[in-house]
Amino acid sequence: MTEQLRDDTTPTPLARVLDFLHRAWIAELRVYSSIARAIARRPAIPRGGTGIGYHRPVLTVLFIFIGLSAVEIPILDLIVHPWPAVRIPLLILGIWGVTWMAGLLCAMLMRPHSVGPDGIRVRSGLEVDVPVRWADIASIAIVRRVDEPKQPRITGSEYAERMQDETNIEIELERATSIRLPGLAPKGGTHRVDRIRLWADEPRAFLDAARPFLTEG
């Protein structure tokens, strides 16, 4: 009789459900905290650091979605006005949807990539925040690459945080370094990488902000 081996590193269905609920809760909280940051004009940039945005390629699309969602609320409300049992849930759902999209936009604006005394923080939207220390960085260069659609973030020992399948900053690490991505394996969790690629709206500004710290190192 052959015993089937079980891969203990593979998350169980229950673990995946709990992880999904946890990530959804964190994202929900970050929607409102990002809106609050935008109102207070306090982006998440460390003291002495520089924020570099990554939102320009999708900014127009986000504005269109927010605008259409906002217009949709009164139209649907007018259609279902005679039926309060339908109208109220749809009204709540519509307002929540617009708020969520606005929070996502604020998150992209208020949580940029940051280049500061402690290192670089690679960010994206509501979840991704990957810190990289200067001691682990060998070099940074402007290298524009376009990948195939739906490529995973982790490919071999490379981590790519793309914007519309593109990156324009390449960070070579001194050695294989552990990073942690949102969620569970294989897409999330801890990975060891020796190269990081990302998209920056202003790659030259990213390089200029990093140069003094690389020189010190």
PDB file of C-alpha atoms in Angstrom:
ATOM      1  CA  MET A   1       0.000   0.000   0.000  1.00  0.00           C
ATOM      2  CA  THR A   2       1.451   3.346  -1.070  1.00  0.00           C
ATOM      3  CA  GLU A   3       1.044   6.250   1.311  1.00  0.00           C
ATOM      4  CA  GLN A   4       0.207   9.558  -0.373  1.00  0.00           C
ATOM      5  CA  LEU A   5       2.574  12.300   0.724  1.00  0.00           C
ATOM      6  CA  ARG A   6       1.012  15.558   1.809  1.00  0.00           C
ATOM      7  CA  ASP A   7       2.699  18.876   1.024  1.00  0.00           C
ATOM      8  CA  ASP A   8       2.496  20.759   4.307  1.00  0.00           C
ATOM      9  CA  THR A   9       3.451  24.000   2.566  1.00  0.00           C
ATOM     10  CA  THR A  10       0.228  23.983   0.539  1.00  0.00           C
ATOM     11  CA  PRO A  11      -2.425  26.102   2.305  1.00  0.00           C
ATOM     12  CA  THR A  12      -5.612  24.288   3.238  1.00  0.00           C
ATOM     13  CA  PRO A  13      -8.975  25.529   1.915  1.00  0.00           C
ATOM     14  CA  LEU A  14      -9.798  26.870   5.392  1.00  0.00           C
ATOM     15  CA  ALA A  15      -6.490  28.751   5.509  1.00  0.00           C
ATOM     16  CA  ARG A  16      -7.259  30.315   2.123  1.00  0.00           C
ATOM     17  CA  VAL A  17     -10.725  31.414   3.245  1.00  0.00           C
ATOM     18  CA  LEU A  18      -9.373  32.936   6.462  1.00  0.00           C
ATOM     19  CA  ASP A  19      -6.587  34.651   4.530  1.00  0.00           C
ATOM     20  CA  PHE A  20      -9.104  36.087   2.050  1.00  0.00           C
ATOM     21  CA  LEU A  21     -11.274  37.457   4.862  1.00  0.00           C
ATOM     22  CA  HIS A  22      -8.239  38.939   6.615  1.00  0.00           C
ATOM     23  CA  ARG A  23      -6.993  40.621   3.430  1.00  0.00           C
ATOM     24  CA  ALA A  24     -10.478  41.939   2.638  1.00  0.00           C
ATOM     25  CA  TRP A  25     -10.733  43.449   6.137  1.00  0.00           C
ATOM     26  CA  ILE A  26      -7.289  45.065   5.890  1.00  0.00           C
ATOM     27  CA  ALA A  27      -8.122  46.441   2.425  1.00  0.00           C
ATOM     28  CA  GLU A  28     -11.399  47.860   3.729  1.00  0.00           C
ATOM     29  CA  LEU A  29      -9.625  49.651   6.580  1.00  0.00           C
ATOM     30  CA  ARG A  30      -6.944  50.927   4.227  1.00  0.00           C
ATOM     31  CA  VAL A  31      -9.594  52.408   1.921  1.00  0.00           C
ATOM     32  CA  TYR A  32     -10.756  54.733   4.681  1.00  0.00           C
ATOM     33  CA  SER A  33      -7.282  55.440   6.058  1.00  0.00           C
ATOM     34  CA  SER A  34      -6.131  56.386   2.551  1.00  0.00           C
ATOM     35  CA  ILE A  35      -9.065  58.772   2.134  1.00  0.00           C
ATOM     36  CA  ALA A  36      -8.181  60.295   5.511  1.00  0.00           C
ATOM     37  CA  ARG A  37      -4.541  60.672   4.426  1.00  0.00           C
ATOM     38  CA  ALA A  38      -5.655  62.376   1.220  1.00  0.00           C
ATOM     39  CA  ILE A  39      -7.877  64.818   3.114  1.00  0.00           C
ATOM     40  CA  ALA A  40      -5.049  65.565   5.565  1.00  0.00           C
ATOM     41  CA  ARG A  41      -2.495  65.609   2.708  1.00  0.00           C
ATOM     42  CA  ARG A  42      -0.200  63.223   4.569  1.00  0.00           C
ATOM     43  CA  PRO A  43       1.268  60.640   2.177  1.00  0.00           C
ATOM     44  CA  ALA A  44       2.955  57.585   3.682  1.00  0.00           C
ATOM     45  CA  ILE A  45       6.529  58.723   3.106  1.00  0.00           C
ATOM     46  CA  PRO A  46       9.196  58.264   5.800  1.00  0.00           C
ATOM     47  CA  ARG A  47      10.955  61.277   7.293  1.00  0.00           C
ATOM     48  CA  GLY A  48      13.784  62.314   4.993  1.00  0.00           C
ATOM     49  CA  GLY A  49      12.378  60.181   2.167  1.00  0.00           C
ATOM     50  CA  THR A  50      10.987  60.824  -1.298  1.00  0.00           C
ATOM     51  CA  GLY A  51       7.724  59.508  -2.710  1.00  0.00           C
ATOM     52  CA  ILE A  52       7.638  58.336  -6.320  1.00  0.00           C
ATOM     53  CA  GLY A  53       4.234  57.682  -7.842  1.00  0.00           C
ATOM     54  CA  TYR A  54       3.217  54.746 -10.036  1.00  0.00           C
ATOM     55  CA  HIS A  55      -0.392  55.678 -10.793  1.00  0.00           C
ATOM     56  CA  ARG A  56      -0.242  57.603 -14.086  1.00  0.00           C
ATOM     57  CA  PRO A  57      -0.893  54.663 -16.467  1.00  0.00           C
ATOM     58  CA  VAL A  58      -4.199  53.831 -14.746  1.00  0.00           C
ATOM     59  CA  LEU A  59      -5.275  57.257 -13.445  1.00  0.00           C
ATOM     60  CA  THR A  60      -7.663  57.999 -16.334  1.00  0.00           C
ATOM     61  CA  VAL A  61      -9.290  54.564 -16.065  1.00  0.00           C
ATOM     62  CA  LEU A  62      -9.836  55.012 -12.314  1.00  0.00           C
ATOM     63  CA  PHE A  63     -11.435  58.430 -12.811  1.00  0.00           C
ATOM     64  CA  ILE A  64     -13.748  56.961 -15.477  1.00  0.00           C
ATOM     65  CA  PHE A  65     -14.805  54.093 -13.195  1.00  0.00           C
ATOM     66  CA  ILE A  66     -15.444  56.454 -10.289  1.00  0.00           C
ATOM     67  CA  GLY A  67     -17.419  58.830 -12.517  1.00  0.00           C
ATOM     68  CA  LEU A  68     -19.554  56.067 -14.034  1.00  0.00           C
ATOM     69  CA  SER A  69     -20.201  54.523 -10.622  1.00  0.00           C
ATOM     70  CA  ALA A  70     -21.280  57.903  -9.220  1.00  0.00           C
ATOM     71  CA  VAL A  71     -23.649  58.534 -12.151  1.00  0.00           C
ATOM     72  CA  GLU A  72     -25.068  55.030 -11.837  1.00  0.00           C
ATOM     73  CA  ILE A  73     -26.313  55.600  -8.272  1.00  0.00           C
ATOM     74  CA  PRO A  74     -29.060  58.182  -9.006  1.00  0.00           C
ATOM     75  CA  ILE A  75     -30.077  56.393 -12.218  1.00  0.00           C
ATOM     76  CA  LEU A  76     -30.618  53.075 -10.423  1.00  0.00           C
ATOM     77  CA  ASP A  77     -32.277  54.862  -7.535  1.00  0.00           C
ATOM     78  CA  LEU A  78     -34.745  56.437  -9.950  1.00  0.00           C
ATOM     79  CA  ILE A  79     -35.515  53.075 -11.568  1.00  0.00           C
ATOM     80  CA  VAL A  80     -36.112  51.156  -8.327  1.00  0.00           C
ATOM     81  CA  HIS A  81     -37.609  54.081  -6.383  1.00  0.00           C
ATOM     82  CA  PRO A  82     -41.054  52.403  -5.944  1.00  0.00           C
ATOM     83  CA  TRP A  83     -39.493  49.352  -4.241  1.00  0.00           C
ATOM     84  CA  PRO A  84     -37.749  50.372  -0.983  1.00  0.00           C
ATOM     85  CA  ALA A  85     -36.631  46.808  -0.241  1.00  0.00           C
ATOM     86  CA  VAL A  86     -34.571  46.869  -3.447  1.00  0.00           C
ATOM     87  CA  ARG A  87     -33.759  50.564  -3.480  1.00  0.00           C
ATOM     88  CA  ILE A  88     -32.063  50.819  -0.070  1.00  0.00           C
ATOM     89  CA  PRO A  89     -29.635  47.862  -0.503  1.00  0.00           C
ATOM     90  CA  LEU A  90     -28.713  49.080  -3.992  1.00  0.00           C
ATOM     91  CA  LEU A  91     -28.170  52.605  -2.681  1.00  0.00           C
ATOM     92  CA  ILE A  92     -25.899  51.342   0.098  1.00  0.00           C
ATOM     93  CA  LEU A  93     -24.002  49.096  -2.317  1.00  0.00           C
ATOM     94  CA  GLY A  94     -23.590  51.929  -4.820  1.00  0.00           C
ATOM     95  CA  ILE A  95     -22.248  54.378  -2.234  1.00  0.00           C
ATOM     96  CA  TRP A  96     -19.899  51.714  -0.868  1.00  0.00           C
ATOM     97  CA  GLY A  97     -18.625  50.963  -4.373  1.00  0.00           C
ATOM     98  CA  VAL A  98     -17.849  54.615  -5.127  1.00  0.00           C
ATOM     99  CA  THR A  99     -16.177  55.013  -1.736  1.00  0.00           C
ATOM    100  CA  TRP A 100     -14.072  51.902  -2.319  1.00  0.00           C
ATOM    101  CA  MET A 101     -12.924  53.105  -5.748  1.00  0.00           C
ATOM    102  CA  ALA A 102     -12.110  56.546  -4.330  1.00  0.00           C
ATOM    103  CA  GLY A 103     -10.159  54.856  -1.534  1.00  0.00           C
ATOM    104  CA  LEU A 104      -8.187  52.807  -4.054  1.00  0.00           C
ATOM    105  CA  LEU A 105      -7.304  55.991  -5.938  1.00  0.00           C
ATOM    106  CA  CYS A 106      -6.280  57.702  -2.703  1.00  0.00           C
ATOM    107  CA  ALA A 107      -4.182  54.667  -1.745  1.00  0.00           C
ATOM    108  CA  MET A 108      -2.270  54.870  -5.016  1.00  0.00           C
ATOM    109  CA  LEU A 109      -1.682  58.584  -4.468  1.00  0.00           C
ATOM    110  CA  MET A 110      -0.931  58.447  -0.733  1.00  0.00           C
ATOM    111  CA  ARG A 111       1.094  55.199  -0.710  1.00  0.00           C
ATOM    112  CA  PRO A 112       3.730  55.772  -3.399  1.00  0.00           C
ATOM    113  CA  HIS A 113       7.031  53.960  -3.717  1.00  0.00           C
ATOM    114  CA  SER A 114       9.321  55.568  -1.166  1.00  0.00           C
ATOM    115  CA  VAL A 115      13.064  56.103  -1.182  1.00  0.00           C
ATOM    116  CA  GLY A 116      14.358  56.993   2.278  1.00  0.00           C
ATOM    117  CA  PRO A 117      17.173  56.563   4.788  1.00  0.00           C
ATOM    118  CA  ASP A 118      16.115  53.000   5.685  1.00  0.00           C
ATOM    119  CA  GLY A 119      15.805  51.809   2.100  1.00  0.00           C
ATOM    120  CA  ILE A 120      13.182  51.464  -0.610  1.00  0.00           C
ATOM    121  CA  ARG A 121       9.552  50.503  -0.138  1.00  0.00           C
ATOM    122  CA  VAL A 122       7.933  48.976  -3.215  1.00  0.00           C
ATOM    123  CA  ARG A 123       4.206  49.639  -3.099  1.00  0.00           C
ATOM    124  CA  SER A 124       1.076  49.040  -5.114  1.00  0.00           C
ATOM    125  CA  GLY A 125      -2.524  49.906  -4.291  1.00  0.00           C
ATOM    126  CA  LEU A 126      -4.023  48.878  -0.976  1.00  0.00           C
ATOM    127  CA  GLU A 127      -1.885  45.871  -0.079  1.00  0.00           C
ATOM    128  CA  VAL A 128       1.637  45.683  -1.450  1.00  0.00           C
ATOM    129  CA  ASP A 129       4.378  47.216   0.708  1.00  0.00           C
ATOM    130  CA  VAL A 130       7.745  45.495   0.299  1.00  0.00           C
ATOM    131  CA  PRO A 131      10.700  47.039   2.188  1.00  0.00           C
ATOM    132  CA  VAL A 132      14.224  46.623   0.815  1.00  0.00           C
ATOM    133  CA  ARG A 133      17.246  47.741   2.861  1.00  0.00           C
ATOM    134  CA  TRP A 134      20.128  49.641   1.305  1.00  0.00           C
ATOM    135  CA  ALA A 135      22.523  46.980   2.609  1.00  0.00           C
ATOM    136  CA  ASP A 136      20.791  44.448   0.340  1.00  0.00           C
ATOM    137  CA  ILE A 137      20.881  46.608  -2.807  1.00  0.00           C
ATOM    138  CA  ALA A 138      23.789  46.338  -5.258  1.00  0.00           C
ATOM    139  CA  SER A 139      22.577  48.662  -8.015  1.00  0.00           C
ATOM    140  CA  ILE A 140      19.553  50.483  -9.429  1.00  0.00           C
ATOM    141  CA  ALA A 141      19.060  51.219 -13.115  1.00  0.00           C
ATOM    142  CA  ILE A 142      16.416  52.501 -15.494  1.00  0.00           C
ATOM    143  CA  VAL A 143      15.481  49.512 -17.645  1.00  0.00           C
ATOM    144  CA  ARG A 144      12.111  49.502 -19.380  1.00  0.00           C
ATOM    145  CA  ARG A 145      10.557  46.089 -19.971  1.00  0.00           C
ATOM    146  CA  VAL A 146       7.147  44.906 -21.129  1.00  0.00           C
ATOM    147  CA  ASP A 147       6.088  41.435 -19.956  1.00  0.00           C
ATOM    148  CA  GLU A 148       3.445  39.065 -21.194  1.00  0.00           C
ATOM    149  CA  PRO A 149      -0.033  39.743 -19.744  1.00  0.00           C
ATOM    150  CA  LYS A 150      -0.909  38.029 -16.445  1.00  0.00           C
ATOM    151  CA  GLN A 151       2.683  37.206 -15.593  1.00  0.00           C
ATOM    152  CA  PRO A 152       3.074  36.301 -11.891  1.00  0.00           C
ATOM    153  CA  ARG A 153       4.878  38.726  -9.622  1.00  0.00           C
ATOM    154  CA  ILE A 154       7.482  36.095  -8.802  1.00  0.00           C
ATOM    155  CA  THR A 155       9.320  34.410 -11.669  1.00  0.00           C
ATOM    156  CA  GLY A 156      12.252  32.312 -10.493  1.00  0.00           C
ATOM    157  CA  SER A 157      14.295  34.644  -8.280  1.00  0.00           C
ATOM    158  CA  GLU A 158      12.825  37.849  -9.734  1.00  0.00           C
ATOM    159  CA  TYR A 159      10.028  39.976  -8.277  1.00  0.00           C
ATOM    160  CA  ALA A 160       8.253  42.348 -10.665  1.00  0.00           C
ATOM    161  CA  GLU A 161       5.661  44.905  -9.502  1.00  0.00           C
ATOM    162  CA  ARG A 162       4.271  45.910 -12.870  1.00  0.00           C
ATOM    163  CA  MET A 163       1.904  48.612 -14.001  1.00  0.00           C
ATOM    164  CA  GLN A 164      -0.034  47.458 -17.062  1.00  0.00           C
ATOM    165  CA  ASP A 165       2.586  44.750 -17.673  1.00  0.00           C
ATOM    166  CA  GLU A 166       5.458  47.273 -17.680  1.00  0.00           C
ATOM    167  CA  THR A 167       8.403  48.056 -15.413  1.00  0.00           C
ATOM    168  CA  ASN A 168      11.090  50.709 -15.827  1.00  0.00           C
ATOM    169  CA  ILE A 169      13.254  50.356 -12.693  1.00  0.00           C
ATOM    170  CA  GLU A 170      15.507  47.371 -12.070  1.00  0.00           C
ATOM    171  CA  ILE A 171      17.074  46.740  -8.663  1.00  0.00           C
ATOM    172  CA  GLU A 172      19.877  44.198  -8.413  1.00  0.00           C
ATOM    173  CA  LEU A 173      20.354  42.784  -4.925  1.00  0.00           C
ATOM    174  CA  GLU A 174      23.662  41.858  -3.311  1.00  0.00           C
ATOM    175  CA  ARG A 175      22.350  38.405  -2.450  1.00  0.00           C
ATOM    176  CA  ALA A 176      19.122  36.421  -2.400  1.00  0.00           C
ATOM    177  CA  THR A 177      16.855  38.315  -0.006  1.00  0.00           C
ATOM    178  CA  SER A 178      13.512  37.361   1.540  1.00  0.00           C
ATOM    179  CA  ILE A 179      10.481  39.492   0.733  1.00  0.00           C
ATOM    180  CA  ARG A 180       6.876  39.019   1.786  1.00  0.00           C
ATOM    181  CA  LEU A 181       3.886  39.525  -0.511  1.00  0.00           C
ATOM    182  CA  PRO A 182       0.215  39.683   0.513  1.00  0.00           C
ATOM    183  CA  GLY A 183      -1.630  36.395   0.665  1.00  0.00           C
ATOM    184  CA  LEU A 184      -0.551  32.776   0.792  1.00  0.00           C
ATOM    185  CA  ALA A 185       1.778  30.677  -1.346  1.00  0.00           C
ATOM    186  CA  PRO A 186       2.388  30.282  -4.189  1.00  0.00           C
ATOM    187  CA  LYS A 187       1.508  33.849  -5.244  1.00  0.00           C
ATOM    188  CA  GLY A 188       1.896  35.410  -1.809  1.00  0.00           C
ATOM    189  CA  GLY A 189       3.910  34.663   1.282  1.00  0.00           C
ATOM    190  CA  THR A 190       7.698  34.730   1.614  1.00  0.00           C
ATOM    191  CA  HIS A 191       9.972  34.503  -1.426  1.00  0.00           C
ATOM    192  CA  ARG A 192      13.711  34.799  -1.917  1.00  0.00           C
ATOM    193  CA  VAL A 193      14.676  37.073  -4.795  1.00  0.00           C
ATOM    194  CA  ASP A 194      17.844  38.622  -6.168  1.00  0.00           C
ATOM    195  CA  ARG A 195      16.243  41.103  -8.572  1.00  0.00           C
ATOM    196  CA  ILE A 196      13.308  43.500  -8.187  1.00  0.00           C
ATOM    197  CA  ARG A 197      11.584  45.323 -11.021  1.00  0.00           C
ATOM    198  CA  LEU A 198       8.942  48.015 -10.632  1.00  0.00           C
ATOM    199  CA  TRP A 199       7.174  50.835 -12.450  1.00  0.00           C
ATOM    200  CA  ALA A 200       7.822  54.443 -11.458  1.00  0.00           C
ATOM    201  CA  ASP A 201       6.063  57.392 -13.089  1.00  0.00           C
ATOM    202  CA  GLU A 202       9.320  59.327 -12.890  1.00  0.00           C
ATOM    203  CA  PRO A 203      12.180  56.814 -13.145  1.00  0.00           C
ATOM    204  CA  ARG A 204      14.839  59.541 -13.305  1.00  0.00           C
ATOM    205  CA  ALA A 205      13.529  61.060 -10.055  1.00  0.00           C
ATOM    206  CA  PHE A 206      13.575  57.576  -8.470  1.00  0.00           C
ATOM    207  CA  LEU A 207      17.214  57.138  -9.462  1.00  0.00           C
ATOM    208  CA  ASP A 208      18.152  60.634  -8.273  1.00  0.00           C
ATOM    209  CA  ALA A 209      16.507  60.014  -4.887  1.00  0.00           C
ATOM    210  CA  ALA A 210      18.329  56.708  -4.464  1.00  0.00           C
ATOM    211  CA  ARG A 211      21.780  57.839  -5.603  1.00  0.00           C
ATOM    212  CA  PRO A 212      22.851  59.604  -2.364  1.00  0.00           C
ATOM    213  CA  PHE A 213      22.019  56.529  -0.264  1.00  0.00           C
ATOM    214  CA  LEU A 214      23.786  54.172  -2.663  1.00  0.00           C
ATOM    215  CA  THR A 215      26.849  56.425  -2.583  1.00  0.00           C
ATOM    216  CA  GLU A 216      26.854  56.387   1.234  1.00  0.00           C
ATOM    217  CA  GLY A 217      26.665  52.610   1.221  1.00  0.00           C
TER     218      GLY A 217
END
